[in-house]
Amino acid sequence: VYLLTKQIGLYDSLWALLGPYVAFNLPLSIFILTEFMRQIPREMEEAARIDGSGPIGTFFRIMLPLSTPGLATLAIYNAVALWNEFVFAFVLITSPKNRPLPLAIWEYQGQYSMNIPAIMSVLTLSALPLIIAYIIGQERVVKGMMAGALK
């Protein structure tokens, strides 16, 4: 298995993380979007069919635009989970040049000491992109979370 993964380029690369990330985040994503899309009235789909839209056109013209709050919620949820993920990266990536951000922060500690101010500043800088993304998409996240709450 080691030689096969090395030959295809999966060993010690960011592509090696793709499989576990998809496998662990896909079930919850499907559950959330399925429940979100069930809340869309069936009459809208039937009206699109009467107007001559096929199943693919109905999905891209009706279902997808109406489910953007759910997709935004899911995107932010998955981004936070993947941004902070440590275990899979720690196991599957060994070289320092391929390490994602949580593993790079891990390198700021030594066996007998840590540089606490440096670690705190790097943690603050690493959280900044997610904080900015949340501030920008906050309205969609709240809309997405509240959409399934009321009929």
Coordinates of C-alpha atoms in Angstrom, one line a residue:
V1 CA 0.0 0.0 0.0
Y2 CA 2.9 2.3 0.8
L3 CA 4.5 1.9 -2.6
L4 CA 1.2 2.4 -4.4
T5 CA 0.3 5.6 -2.5
K6 CA 3.8 6.9 -3.2
Q7 CA 3.6 6.1 -6.9
I8 CA 0.2 7.9 -7.4
G9 CA 1.4 10.9 -5.4
L10 CA -0.8 10.4 -2.3
Y11 CA 1.9 9.8 0.2
D12 CA 2.9 12.9 2.1
S13 CA 0.8 15.3 0.1
L14 CA -2.3 17.4 0.7
W15 CA -4.2 15.2 -1.7
A16 CA -3.9 12.4 0.8
L17 CA -6.2 14.4 3.1
L18 CA -8.9 14.7 0.5
G19 CA -10.3 11.1 1.0
P20 CA -10.7 11.3 4.8
Y21 CA -12.0 14.8 4.7
V22 CA -14.7 14.0 2.2
A23 CA -15.6 10.7 3.9
F24 CA -16.1 12.3 7.3
N25 CA -17.9 15.5 6.2
L26 CA -20.1 14.1 3.4
P27 CA -22.7 12.3 5.6
L28 CA -23.5 15.4 7.7
S29 CA -23.5 17.6 4.6
I30 CA -26.0 15.3 2.9
F31 CA -28.2 15.2 6.0
I32 CA -28.3 19.0 6.3
L33 CA -28.9 19.7 2.6
T34 CA -31.5 17.0 2.3
E35 CA -33.5 18.4 5.2
F36 CA -33.0 21.9 3.9
M37 CA -34.3 21.0 0.4
R38 CA -37.3 19.2 1.8
Q39 CA -38.5 22.6 3.2
I40 CA -38.7 24.0 -0.4
P41 CA -42.3 23.8 -1.5
R42 CA -43.0 21.0 -4.0
E43 CA -45.3 23.4 -5.9
M44 CA -42.3 25.4 -7.1
E45 CA -40.8 22.3 -8.7
E46 CA -44.2 21.4 -10.3
A47 CA -44.5 25.0 -11.6
A48 CA -41.1 24.8 -13.2
R49 CA -42.0 21.5 -14.8
I50 CA -45.2 23.0 -16.2
D51 CA -43.2 25.9 -17.6
G52 CA -41.1 23.4 -19.5
S53 CA -38.1 23.0 -17.4
G54 CA -36.5 19.6 -17.1
P55 CA -35.1 18.0 -13.9
I56 CA -31.6 19.5 -14.4
G57 CA -33.0 23.0 -15.2
T58 CA -35.3 22.8 -12.3
F59 CA -32.4 22.0 -10.0
F60 CA -30.2 24.7 -11.2
R61 CA -32.9 27.4 -11.6
I62 CA -35.1 26.7 -8.6
M63 CA -33.6 24.3 -6.0
L64 CA -30.0 25.6 -6.0
P65 CA -30.8 29.3 -5.7
L66 CA -33.3 28.6 -2.9
S67 CA -30.9 26.5 -1.0
T68 CA -28.0 29.0 -0.9
P69 CA -28.5 29.8 2.8
G70 CA -28.1 26.1 3.6
L71 CA -25.1 25.9 1.3
A72 CA -23.5 28.9 2.9
T73 CA -24.1 27.4 6.4
L74 CA -22.6 24.1 5.3
A75 CA -19.6 25.8 3.6
I76 CA -18.8 27.8 6.8
Y77 CA -19.3 24.7 9.0
N78 CA -17.0 22.5 6.8
A79 CA -14.4 25.3 6.4
V80 CA -14.1 25.7 10.2
A81 CA -13.9 21.9 10.7
L82 CA -11.3 21.5 8.0
W83 CA -9.3 24.6 8.9
N84 CA -8.8 23.3 12.4
E85 CA -8.4 19.6 11.6
F86 CA -5.2 18.1 13.1
V87 CA -5.4 14.3 13.5
F88 CA -5.5 13.2 9.8
A89 CA -2.9 15.8 8.8
F90 CA -0.6 14.6 11.7
V91 CA -0.9 11.0 10.6
L92 CA -0.8 11.4 6.8
I93 CA 1.7 14.1 6.3
T94 CA 5.3 13.9 7.4
S95 CA 7.4 16.5 5.6
P96 CA 7.4 20.1 6.9
K97 CA 6.8 21.6 3.4
N98 CA 3.4 19.9 3.0
R99 CA 2.0 20.6 6.5
P100 CA -1.2 22.5 6.9
L101 CA -1.6 25.3 9.4
P102 CA -2.5 23.3 12.5
L103 CA 0.7 21.2 12.1
A104 CA 2.8 24.3 11.4
I105 CA 1.5 25.8 14.7
W106 CA 2.4 22.4 16.4
E107 CA 6.0 23.1 15.4
Y108 CA 6.2 26.1 17.7
Q109 CA 6.6 23.9 20.8
G110 CA 9.7 22.1 21.8
Q111 CA 10.3 19.1 24.0
Y112 CA 11.1 21.2 27.1
S113 CA 9.8 24.7 26.2
M114 CA 7.3 26.6 24.2
N115 CA 7.2 30.1 22.8
I116 CA 3.8 31.1 24.2
P117 CA 3.7 34.6 22.7
A118 CA 4.6 33.3 19.2
I119 CA 2.0 30.5 19.5
M120 CA -0.7 32.9 20.5
S121 CA 0.1 35.4 17.7
V122 CA 0.1 32.6 15.1
L123 CA -3.2 31.2 16.5
T124 CA -4.7 34.7 16.2
L125 CA -3.5 35.2 12.7
S126 CA -4.6 31.7 11.7
A127 CA -8.2 32.4 13.0
L128 CA -8.4 35.7 11.3
P129 CA -9.5 34.4 7.8
L130 CA -12.3 32.4 9.3
I131 CA -13.5 35.3 11.5
I132 CA -13.6 37.6 8.4
A133 CA -15.4 34.9 6.4
Y134 CA -18.0 34.5 9.2
I135 CA -18.5 38.3 9.4
I136 CA -19.1 38.5 5.7
G137 CA -21.4 35.4 5.6
Q138 CA -23.1 35.9 9.0
E139 CA -26.5 36.8 7.6
R140 CA -26.6 33.7 5.3
V141 CA -25.6 31.4 8.2
V142 CA -28.3 32.7 10.4
K143 CA -30.8 32.4 7.5
G144 CA -29.7 28.9 6.8
M145 CA -29.9 27.8 10.4
M146 CA -33.4 29.3 11.0
A147 CA -34.9 28.2 7.6
G148 CA -35.8 24.8 8.9
A149 CA -37.0 26.0 12.3
L150 CA -40.4 27.2 11.3
K151 CA -42.9 26.0 8.8

